[in-house]
mmCIF file of C-alpha atoms (C1' of nucleotides) in Angstrom:
data_model
loop_
_atom_site.group_PDB
_atom_site.id
_atom_site.type_symbol
_atom_site.label_atom_id
_atom_site.label_comp_id
_atom_site.label_asym_id
_atom_site.label_seq_id
_atom_site.Cartn_x
_atom_site.Cartn_y
_atom_site.Cartn_z
ATOM 1 C CA MET A 1 0.000 0.000 0.000
ATOM 2 C CA LEU A 2 2.761 2.407 0.942
ATOM 3 C CA HIS A 3 4.573 1.281 -2.154
ATOM 4 C CA ILE A 4 1.686 2.520 -4.257
ATOM 5 C CA LEU A 5 1.292 5.805 -2.418
ATOM 6 C CA VAL A 6 4.969 6.620 -2.806
ATOM 7 C CA HIS A 7 4.690 5.930 -6.523
ATOM 8 C CA MET A 8 1.823 8.410 -6.611
ATOM 9 C CA ALA A 9 3.919 10.892 -4.665
ATOM 10 C CA THR A 10 6.722 10.685 -7.225
ATOM 11 C CA SER A 11 4.406 11.511 -10.101
ATOM 12 C CA ARG A 12 1.859 13.865 -8.651
ATOM 13 C CA ASP A 13 0.944 15.599 -11.901
ATOM 14 C CA GLU A 14 -0.823 12.727 -13.597
ATOM 15 C CA ALA A 15 -3.731 10.610 -12.398
ATOM 16 C CA MET A 16 -3.200 6.851 -12.435
ATOM 17 C CA THR A 17 -5.829 4.196 -13.034
ATOM 18 C CA SER A 18 -6.609 1.387 -10.604
ATOM 19 C CA GLU A 19 -5.195 -0.953 -13.204
ATOM 20 C CA GLN A 20 -1.843 0.789 -13.217
ATOM 21 C CA LEU A 21 -1.661 0.963 -9.434
ATOM 22 C CA ALA A 22 -2.570 -2.707 -9.196
ATOM 23 C CA GLY A 23 0.334 -3.472 -11.493
ATOM 24 C CA PHE A 24 2.822 -2.013 -9.013
ATOM 25 C CA VAL A 25 2.057 -4.708 -6.474
ATOM 26 C CA HIS A 26 0.828 -7.403 -8.861
ATOM 27 C CA THR A 27 -2.712 -7.438 -7.661
ATOM 28 C CA ASN A 28 -6.168 -6.672 -8.921
ATOM 29 C CA ALA A 29 -7.780 -3.322 -9.775
ATOM 30 C CA VAL A 30 -10.820 -4.043 -7.642
ATOM 31 C CA VAL A 31 -8.635 -4.730 -4.633
ATOM 32 C CA ILE A 32 -7.043 -1.325 -5.128
ATOM 33 C CA ARG A 33 -10.427 0.399 -5.307
ATOM 34 C CA ARG A 34 -11.587 -1.335 -2.152
ATOM 35 C CA ALA A 35 -8.465 -0.412 -0.229
ATOM 36 C CA PHE A 36 -8.410 3.154 -1.516
ATOM 37 C CA ALA A 37 -12.017 3.804 -0.523
ATOM 38 C CA GLY A 38 -10.896 4.402 3.055
ATOM 39 C CA LEU A 39 -8.067 6.666 1.963
ATOM 40 C CA ARG A 40 -10.464 8.722 -0.128
ATOM 41 C CA GLU A 41 -12.878 9.195 2.760
ATOM 42 C CA ALA A 42 -9.941 10.339 4.858
ATOM 43 C CA GLY A 43 -9.050 12.938 2.248
ATOM 44 C CA ILE A 44 -5.680 11.402 1.441
ATOM 45 C CA VAL A 45 -6.390 10.516 -2.177
ATOM 46 C CA ALA A 46 -8.984 11.633 -4.696
ATOM 47 C CA SER A 47 -10.530 9.670 -7.531
ATOM 48 C CA ALA A 48 -12.055 10.804 -10.811
ATOM 49 C CA ARG A 49 -14.339 8.775 -13.009
ATOM 50 C CA GLY A 50 -14.521 8.537 -16.725
ATOM 51 C CA HIS A 51 -12.058 9.166 -19.482
ATOM 52 C CA GLY A 52 -8.735 10.442 -18.171
ATOM 53 C CA GLY A 53 -9.807 9.703 -14.634
ATOM 54 C CA GLY A 54 -7.980 7.753 -11.944
ATOM 55 C CA TRP A 55 -6.323 8.361 -8.616
ATOM 56 C CA GLN A 56 -4.203 11.183 -7.267
ATOM 57 C CA LEU A 57 -2.951 12.316 -3.904
ATOM 58 C CA ALA A 58 -5.438 14.811 -2.489
ATOM 59 C CA LYS A 59 -2.735 16.903 -0.814
ATOM 60 C CA ALA A 60 1.008 17.422 -0.681
ATOM 61 C CA PRO A 61 3.020 14.298 0.231
ATOM 62 C CA GLU A 62 4.745 16.354 2.925
ATOM 63 C CA THR A 63 1.421 16.590 4.768
ATOM 64 C CA ILE A 64 0.551 12.878 4.614
ATOM 65 C CA SER A 65 1.905 10.948 7.573
ATOM 66 C CA LEU A 66 2.087 7.190 7.932
ATOM 67 C CA ALA A 67 -0.049 7.479 11.070
ATOM 68 C CA GLU A 68 -2.781 9.124 9.021
ATOM 69 C CA ILE A 69 -2.618 6.341 6.463
ATOM 70 C CA CYS A 70 -2.861 3.616 9.101
ATOM 71 C CA THR A 71 -5.874 5.248 10.670
ATOM 72 C CA ALA A 72 -7.566 5.670 7.305
ATOM 73 C CA LEU A 73 -6.994 2.007 6.531
ATOM 74 C CA GLY A 74 -8.543 1.090 9.866
ATOM 75 C CA GLU A 75 -5.554 -1.008 10.805
ATOM 76 C CA SER A 76 -4.432 -1.682 14.334
ATOM 77 C CA LEU A 77 -0.770 -1.091 15.150
ATOM 78 C CA LEU A 78 -0.736 -4.132 17.430
ATOM 79 C CA PRO A 79 -1.301 -7.727 16.331
ATOM 80 C CA PHE A 80 -3.576 -8.911 19.123
ATOM 81 C CA GLY A 81 -7.113 -8.349 20.333
ATOM 82 C CA THR A 82 -8.574 -8.470 23.809
ATOM 83 C CA GLU A 83 -12.067 -9.840 23.498
ATOM 84 C CA PRO A 84 -13.186 -11.900 26.489
ATOM 85 C CA GLU A 85 -13.503 -15.626 25.848
ATOM 86 C CA ALA A 86 -14.793 -16.584 29.278
ATOM 87 C CA PRO A 87 -16.765 -13.564 30.478
ATOM 88 C CA GLY A 88 -16.880 -13.396 34.258
ATOM 89 C CA CYS A 89 -13.491 -15.010 34.803
ATOM 90 C CA LEU A 90 -11.535 -12.739 37.114
ATOM 91 C CA VAL A 91 -8.238 -14.014 35.780
ATOM 92 C CA GLU A 92 -9.218 -13.109 32.268
ATOM 93 C CA GLN A 93 -10.380 -9.696 33.385
ATOM 94 C CA ALA A 94 -6.998 -9.084 34.973
ATOM 95 C CA VAL A 95 -5.213 -10.176 31.794
ATOM 96 C CA ILE A 96 -7.386 -7.979 29.615
ATOM 97 C CA GLY A 97 -6.831 -5.078 31.962
ATOM 98 C CA ALA A 98 -3.068 -5.429 31.760
ATOM 99 C CA LEU A 99 -3.119 -5.925 28.011
ATOM 100 C CA ASP A 100 -5.393 -2.967 27.381
ATOM 101 C CA GLU A 101 -3.143 -0.718 29.393
ATOM 102 C CA PHE A 102 -0.153 -1.932 27.419
ATOM 103 C CA ARG A 103 -2.046 -1.491 24.175
ATOM 104 C CA ARG A 104 -3.022 2.075 24.977
ATOM 105 C CA ASP A 105 0.526 3.077 25.774
ATOM 106 C CA ALA A 106 2.029 1.176 22.869
ATOM 107 C CA GLU A 107 -0.387 2.518 20.302
ATOM 108 C CA LYS A 108 0.234 6.048 21.429
ATOM 109 C CA LEU A 109 3.975 5.500 21.122
ATOM 110 C CA LEU A 110 3.778 3.916 17.694
ATOM 111 C CA ALA A 111 1.310 6.456 16.356
ATOM 112 C CA GLU A 112 3.602 9.181 17.537
ATOM 113 C CA LYS A 113 6.534 7.639 15.706
ATOM 114 C CA LEU A 114 4.507 7.108 12.540
ATOM 115 C CA SER A 115 3.183 10.646 12.589
ATOM 116 C CA ARG A 116 6.739 11.895 12.158
ATOM 117 C CA VAL A 117 7.205 10.144 8.816
ATOM 118 C CA SER A 118 5.552 11.534 5.692
ATOM 119 C CA LEU A 119 5.172 10.139 2.209
ATOM 120 C CA ALA A 120 7.593 12.823 1.066
ATOM 121 C CA ASP A 121 10.193 11.554 3.534
ATOM 122 C CA ILE A 122 10.069 8.115 2.000
ATOM 123 C CA ALA A 123 9.939 9.444 -1.546
ATOM 124 C CA ALA A 124 13.096 11.426 -0.784
ATOM 125 C CA THR A 125 14.997 8.222 -0.062
ATOM 126 C CA VAL A 126 14.077 6.728 -3.437
ATOM 127 C CA GLY A 127 16.892 6.865 -5.758
ATOM 128 C CA PRO A 128 18.465 9.717 -5.757
ATOM 129 C CA ASN A 129 16.840 11.071 -8.911
ATOM 130 C CA MET A 130 15.112 7.865 -9.846
ATOM 131 C CA HIS A 131 12.435 9.908 -11.545
ATOM 132 C CA LEU A 132 15.096 10.913 -14.069
ATOM 133 C CA THR A 133 16.366 7.420 -14.703
ATOM 134 C CA GLY A 134 13.008 5.767 -15.117
ATOM 135 C CA ALA A 135 14.208 2.829 -13.078
ATOM 136 C CA HIS A 136 10.828 1.878 -11.724
ATOM 137 C CA SER A 137 11.211 -1.768 -12.631
ATOM 138 C CA HIS A 138 7.545 -1.877 -13.469
ATOM 139 C CA ALA A 139 8.210 -2.925 -17.014
ATOM 140 C CA SER A 140 4.806 -2.356 -18.563
ATOM 141 C CA MET B 1 -2.625 -17.780 26.229
ATOM 142 C CA LEU B 2 -1.796 -15.300 28.947
ATOM 143 C CA HIS B 3 -5.110 -16.168 30.515
ATOM 144 C CA ILE B 4 -3.963 -19.760 30.875
ATOM 145 C CA LEU B 5 -0.512 -18.904 32.168
ATOM 146 C CA VAL B 6 -1.942 -16.650 34.856
ATOM 147 C CA HIS B 7 -4.248 -19.450 35.929
ATOM 148 C CA MET B 8 -1.186 -21.645 36.244
ATOM 149 C CA ALA B 9 0.562 -18.937 38.229
ATOM 150 C CA THR B 10 -2.314 -18.774 40.716
ATOM 151 C CA SER B 11 -2.138 -22.491 41.425
ATOM 152 C CA ARG B 12 1.498 -23.386 41.121
ATOM 153 C CA ASP B 13 1.411 -26.425 43.363
ATOM 154 C CA GLU B 14 -0.649 -28.697 41.156
ATOM 155 C CA ALA B 15 -0.065 -29.765 37.553
ATOM 156 C CA MET B 16 -2.943 -29.214 35.164
ATOM 157 C CA THR B 17 -3.826 -31.307 32.138
ATOM 158 C CA SER B 18 -4.099 -29.993 28.598
ATOM 159 C CA GLU B 19 -7.800 -30.718 28.852
ATOM 160 C CA GLN B 20 -8.219 -28.470 31.872
ATOM 161 C CA LEU B 21 -6.159 -25.674 30.351
ATOM 162 C CA ALA B 22 -8.129 -25.924 27.124
ATOM 163 C CA GLY B 23 -11.309 -25.495 29.149
ATOM 164 C CA PHE B 24 -10.179 -22.081 30.369
ATOM 165 C CA VAL B 25 -10.312 -20.660 26.862
ATOM 166 C CA HIS B 26 -12.845 -23.060 25.359
ATOM 167 C CA THR B 27 -10.506 -24.666 22.934
ATOM 168 C CA ASN B 28 -8.975 -28.040 22.247
ATOM 169 C CA ALA B 29 -6.351 -29.960 24.221
ATOM 170 C CA VAL B 30 -4.237 -30.557 21.129
ATOM 171 C CA VAL B 31 -4.161 -26.850 20.392
ATOM 172 C CA ILE B 32 -2.827 -26.277 23.893
ATOM 173 C CA ARG B 33 -0.109 -28.870 23.448
ATOM 174 C CA ARG B 34 0.937 -27.334 20.149
ATOM 175 C CA ALA B 35 1.079 -23.847 21.578
ATOM 176 C CA PHE B 36 2.850 -24.919 24.757
ATOM 177 C CA ALA B 37 5.568 -26.783 22.882
ATOM 178 C CA GLY B 38 7.345 -23.485 22.258
ATOM 179 C CA LEU B 39 6.966 -22.417 25.866
ATOM 180 C CA ARG B 40 8.439 -25.685 27.045
ATOM 181 C CA GLU B 41 11.465 -25.349 24.787
ATOM 182 C CA ALA B 42 11.959 -21.862 26.183
ATOM 183 C CA GLY B 43 11.945 -23.233 29.729
ATOM 184 C CA ILE B 44 8.814 -21.352 30.739
ATOM 185 C CA VAL B 45 6.612 -24.375 31.396
ATOM 186 C CA ALA B 46 7.303 -28.054 32.012
ATOM 187 C CA SER B 47 5.181 -31.060 31.103
ATOM 188 C CA ALA B 48 4.961 -34.501 32.656
ATOM 189 C CA ARG B 49 3.459 -37.565 31.035
ATOM 190 C CA GLY B 50 1.437 -40.317 32.539
ATOM 191 C CA HIS B 51 -0.793 -40.555 35.531
ATOM 192 C CA GLY B 52 -0.809 -37.339 37.547
ATOM 193 C CA GLY B 53 1.064 -35.560 34.780
ATOM 194 C CA GLY B 54 0.251 -32.288 33.097
ATOM 195 C CA TRP B 55 1.662 -28.786 32.859
ATOM 196 C CA GLN B 56 3.306 -26.489 35.368
ATOM 197 C CA LEU B 57 5.287 -23.290 35.280
ATOM 198 C CA ALA B 58 8.969 -24.173 35.128
ATOM 199 C CA LYS B 59 10.004 -21.194 37.262
ATOM 200 C CA ALA B 60 8.628 -18.506 39.527
ATOM 201 C CA PRO B 61 5.959 -16.277 37.926
ATOM 202 C CA GLU B 62 7.988 -13.257 39.052
ATOM 203 C CA THR B 63 10.729 -14.296 36.633
ATOM 204 C CA ILE B 64 8.494 -14.814 33.596
ATOM 205 C CA SER B 65 8.056 -11.645 31.550
ATOM 206 C CA LEU B 66 5.560 -11.063 28.788
ATOM 207 C CA ALA B 67 8.444 -10.346 26.435
ATOM 208 C CA GLU B 68 9.849 -13.805 27.118
ATOM 209 C CA ILE B 69 6.469 -15.358 26.398
ATOM 210 C CA CYS B 70 6.069 -13.514 23.108
ATOM 211 C CA THR B 71 9.501 -14.585 21.961
ATOM 212 C CA ALA B 72 8.840 -18.194 22.930
ATOM 213 C CA LEU B 73 5.595 -18.154 20.956
ATOM 214 C CA GLY B 74 7.459 -16.825 17.950
ATOM 215 C CA GLU B 75 5.064 -13.959 17.581
ATOM 216 C CA SER B 76 5.899 -10.634 16.044
ATOM 217 C CA LEU B 77 5.013 -7.518 18.011
ATOM 218 C CA LEU B 78 4.041 -5.707 14.815
ATOM 219 C CA PRO B 79 1.243 -6.699 12.455
ATOM 220 C CA PHE B 80 2.972 -6.222 9.118
ATOM 221 C CA GLY B 81 5.707 -7.825 7.086
ATOM 222 C CA THR B 82 8.151 -6.355 4.612
ATOM 223 C CA GLU B 83 8.705 -8.917 1.929
ATOM 224 C CA PRO B 84 9.367 -7.464 -1.515
ATOM 225 C CA GLU B 85 6.590 -7.950 -4.054
ATOM 226 C CA ALA B 86 8.326 -6.328 -6.984
ATOM 227 C CA PRO B 87 12.033 -6.998 -6.453
ATOM 228 C CA GLY B 88 14.169 -4.395 -8.121
ATOM 229 C CA CYS B 89 11.694 -1.564 -7.742
ATOM 230 C CA LEU B 90 13.540 1.326 -6.154
ATOM 231 C CA VAL B 91 10.345 2.739 -4.696
ATOM 232 C CA GLU B 92 9.621 -0.512 -2.944
ATOM 233 C CA GLN B 93 13.162 -0.697 -1.647
ATOM 234 C CA ALA B 94 12.772 2.763 -0.156
ATOM 235 C CA VAL B 95 9.481 1.794 1.476
ATOM 236 C CA ILE B 96 10.932 -1.398 2.911
ATOM 237 C CA GLY B 97 13.926 0.514 4.184
ATOM 238 C CA ALA B 98 11.752 3.008 6.020
ATOM 239 C CA LEU B 99 9.469 0.315 7.368
ATOM 240 C CA ASP B 100 12.317 -1.871 8.559
ATOM 241 C CA GLU B 101 13.838 1.021 10.429
ATOM 242 C CA PHE B 102 10.516 1.733 12.066
ATOM 243 C CA ARG B 103 10.056 -1.929 12.881
ATOM 244 C CA ARG B 104 13.436 -2.218 14.534
ATOM 245 C CA ASP B 105 12.816 0.788 16.759
ATOM 246 C CA ALA B 106 9.235 -0.173 17.523
ATOM 247 C CA GLU B 107 10.015 -3.758 18.405
ATOM 248 C CA LYS B 108 12.758 -2.688 20.737
ATOM 249 C CA LEU B 109 10.397 -0.273 22.438
ATOM 250 C CA LEU B 110 7.591 -2.785 22.798
ATOM 251 C CA ALA B 111 9.862 -5.581 23.948
ATOM 252 C CA GLU B 112 11.280 -3.258 26.555
ATOM 253 C CA LYS B 113 7.807 -2.444 27.838
ATOM 254 C CA LEU B 114 6.758 -6.093 27.860
ATOM 255 C CA SER B 115 9.887 -7.173 29.673
ATOM 256 C CA ARG B 116 8.809 -5.043 32.633
ATOM 257 C CA VAL B 117 5.589 -7.003 33.172
ATOM 258 C CA SER B 118 5.713 -10.458 34.751
ATOM 259 C CA LEU B 119 3.070 -13.125 35.168
ATOM 260 C CA ALA B 120 3.155 -12.383 38.881
ATOM 261 C CA ASP B 121 2.327 -8.738 38.196
ATOM 262 C CA ILE B 122 -0.826 -9.727 36.380
ATOM 263 C CA ALA B 123 -1.723 -12.410 38.901
ATOM 264 C CA ALA B 124 -1.452 -9.776 41.619
ATOM 265 C CA THR B 125 -4.230 -7.758 39.995
ATOM 266 C CA VAL B 126 -6.603 -10.705 40.017
ATOM 267 C CA GLY B 127 -9.127 -10.451 42.731
ATOM 268 C CA PRO B 128 -8.038 -9.433 45.440
ATOM 269 C CA ASN B 129 -8.066 -12.849 47.080
ATOM 270 C CA MET B 130 -9.875 -14.583 44.287
ATOM 271 C CA HIS B 131 -8.108 -17.797 45.240
ATOM 272 C CA LEU B 132 -10.106 -17.692 48.478
ATOM 273 C CA THR B 133 -13.469 -17.055 46.858
ATOM 274 C CA GLY B 134 -13.179 -19.663 44.133
ATOM 275 C CA ALA B 135 -14.667 -17.226 41.659
ATOM 276 C CA HIS B 136 -12.930 -18.628 38.632
ATOM 277 C CA SER B 137 -16.108 -18.800 36.580
ATOM 278 C CA HIS B 138 -14.802 -21.953 34.934
ATOM 279 C CA ALA B 139 -17.779 -23.939 36.098
ATOM 280 C CA SER B 140 -16.573 -27.416 35.273
ATOM 281 C "C1'" DC C 1 -22.805 8.106 -28.863
ATOM 282 C "C1'" DG C 2 -18.866 5.555 -27.399
ATOM 283 C "C1'" DA C 3 -14.815 4.790 -24.894
ATOM 284 C "C1'" DT C 4 -13.016 4.922 -20.438
ATOM 285 C "C1'" DT C 5 -12.806 4.550 -15.495
ATOM 286 C "C1'" DC C 6 -14.547 4.415 -10.894
ATOM 287 C "C1'" DG C 7 -18.139 2.098 -7.404
ATOM 288 C "C1'" DT C 8 -19.889 -1.867 -5.772
ATOM 289 C "C1'" DA C 9 -22.224 -6.189 -5.302
ATOM 290 C "C1'" DA C 10 -21.918 -11.098 -5.643
ATOM 291 C "C1'" DC C 11 -19.443 -14.982 -6.144
ATOM 292 C "C1'" DT C 12 -15.239 -18.049 -6.101
ATOM 293 C "C1'" DA C 13 -10.545 -19.238 -4.731
ATOM 294 C "C1'" DT C 14 -6.867 -19.451 -1.579
ATOM 295 C "C1'" DC C 15 -4.565 -20.065 2.587
ATOM 296 C "C1'" DA C 16 -3.501 -20.177 7.351
ATOM 297 C "C1'" DA C 17 -5.306 -21.303 11.884
ATOM 298 C "C1'" DA C 18 -8.106 -24.120 14.637
ATOM 299 C "C1'" DG C 19 -10.322 -28.322 15.460
ATOM 300 C "C1'" DT C 20 -10.487 -33.424 15.172
ATOM 301 C "C1'" DT C 21 -9.029 -38.147 15.101
ATOM 302 C "C1'" DA C 22 -5.768 -41.565 15.779
ATOM 303 C "C1'" DC C 23 -2.098 -43.722 17.748
ATOM 304 C "C1'" DA C 24 2.520 -44.142 19.842
ATOM 305 C "C1'" DT C 25 5.206 -43.130 24.127
ATOM 306 C "C1'" DG C 26 5.953 -42.619 28.890
ATOM 307 C "C1'" DA C 27 4.719 -42.708 33.930
ATOM 308 C "C1'" DA C 28 2.148 -43.843 37.950
ATOM 309 C "C1'" DA C 29 -1.190 -46.998 40.412
ATOM 310 C "C1'" DC C 30 -2.878 -51.340 41.434
ATOM 311 C "C1'" DG D 1 2.865 -56.466 34.361
ATOM 312 C "C1'" DT D 2 -1.215 -54.678 33.123
ATOM 313 C "C1'" DT D 3 -4.252 -50.909 33.307
ATOM 314 C "C1'" DT D 4 -5.024 -46.132 33.269
ATOM 315 C "C1'" DC D 5 -3.905 -41.580 32.449
ATOM 316 C "C1'" DA D 6 -1.501 -38.022 30.076
ATOM 317 C "C1'" DT D 7 1.660 -35.995 26.722
ATOM 318 C "C1'" DG D 8 3.721 -35.909 21.624
ATOM 319 C "C1'" DT D 9 2.705 -35.748 17.086
ATOM 320 C "C1'" DA D 10 1.089 -36.815 12.553
ATOM 321 C "C1'" DA D 11 -2.675 -36.573 9.333
ATOM 322 C "C1'" DC D 12 -6.853 -34.933 8.021
ATOM 323 C "C1'" DT D 13 -11.080 -31.807 8.111
ATOM 324 C "C1'" DT D 14 -13.313 -27.529 9.149
ATOM 325 C "C1'" DT D 15 -13.540 -22.734 9.389
ATOM 326 C "C1'" DG D 16 -12.902 -17.930 8.520
ATOM 327 C "C1'" DA D 17 -10.674 -14.041 6.646
ATOM 328 C "C1'" DT D 18 -8.585 -12.116 2.553
ATOM 329 C "C1'" DA D 19 -7.783 -11.834 -2.249
ATOM 330 C "C1'" DG D 20 -9.280 -12.486 -6.789
ATOM 331 C "C1'" DT D 21 -12.955 -12.518 -10.387
ATOM 332 C "C1'" DT D 22 -16.968 -11.252 -12.909
ATOM 333 C "C1'" DA D 23 -20.549 -8.277 -13.846
ATOM 334 C "C1'" DC D 24 -22.826 -4.174 -14.323
ATOM 335 C "C1'" DG D 25 -24.233 0.611 -13.170
ATOM 336 C "C1'" DA D 26 -22.753 5.545 -13.011
ATOM 337 C "C1'" DA D 27 -20.018 9.335 -14.389
ATOM 338 C "C1'" DT D 28 -16.976 11.872 -17.502
ATOM 339 C "C1'" DC D 29 -14.648 13.234 -21.685
ATOM 340 C "C1'" DG D 30 -14.050 13.521 -26.660
#
DNA sequence: CGATTCGTAACTATCAAAGTTACATGAAAC
DNA sequence: GTTTCATGTAACTTTGATAGTTACGAATCG
């Protein structure tokens, strides 16, 4: 996903079709549209229908942070959930309490770190000057 | 998983069977054995076969940290991977570079936080005195 | 109008995790 | 020593989430 967004950041002038974006990560156009729906609602990208339409960043890459992207995608920063399996068990309640506290702290920390990195930051580490060499490696 | 380990911490004297442990989280005994294999290799729990056998913590709950448990289970602290999908693409390499850096920092941070919490810490927040009331809620 | 492209629903395919069954191995009780 | 209980593990089935596919409607431009 980031891969695609950075590609869009490196060629902001022209809109790209779902088909093209899908090609970057060897997936399907519909998958791209589904995933980008959240980003559009969050005001990160914009889409245009019809001839000459496609996707573009909705604002400057400098103002798009990774934290923003994660939130828009509705993804958790931590790989575990804390839904009770045996409601009423005091042991489980204690575990969930400890885990939720950890989760709160950890998510704040990670979000803070991610909010410091923008699409432009990553784009700046591409190459240098890859946009001049055309070395995208996305043959067709 | 933590739920089970804390139960074991609150009744260290007696070994518990896979069947009993599975009951705590409404799952299957074989699933428990599979999951606990890693913990046993890490020296966190010990198992005994035969009559009167079962599972026990291999050391004091005060000395078992959540970080240790995560490592033993082979679980990542972050919910994303960074395998290349379009090898050779400079954009992707830049993205992976940025993500790997973030991952390294984040995992260190999280592991550090988790290493400060022990099974005993969580067990101490159960109740108070739940072992006197019998309020496990694990009916049978 | 016709070509293009998004939006979305409905269905199928894929894959990893959990659950199940079966049986061998080891340990205690009688 | 035989029975009983429990782990260890392989093999298979089930389940659920995600990706992929197909189809078609809506919007936009030439």
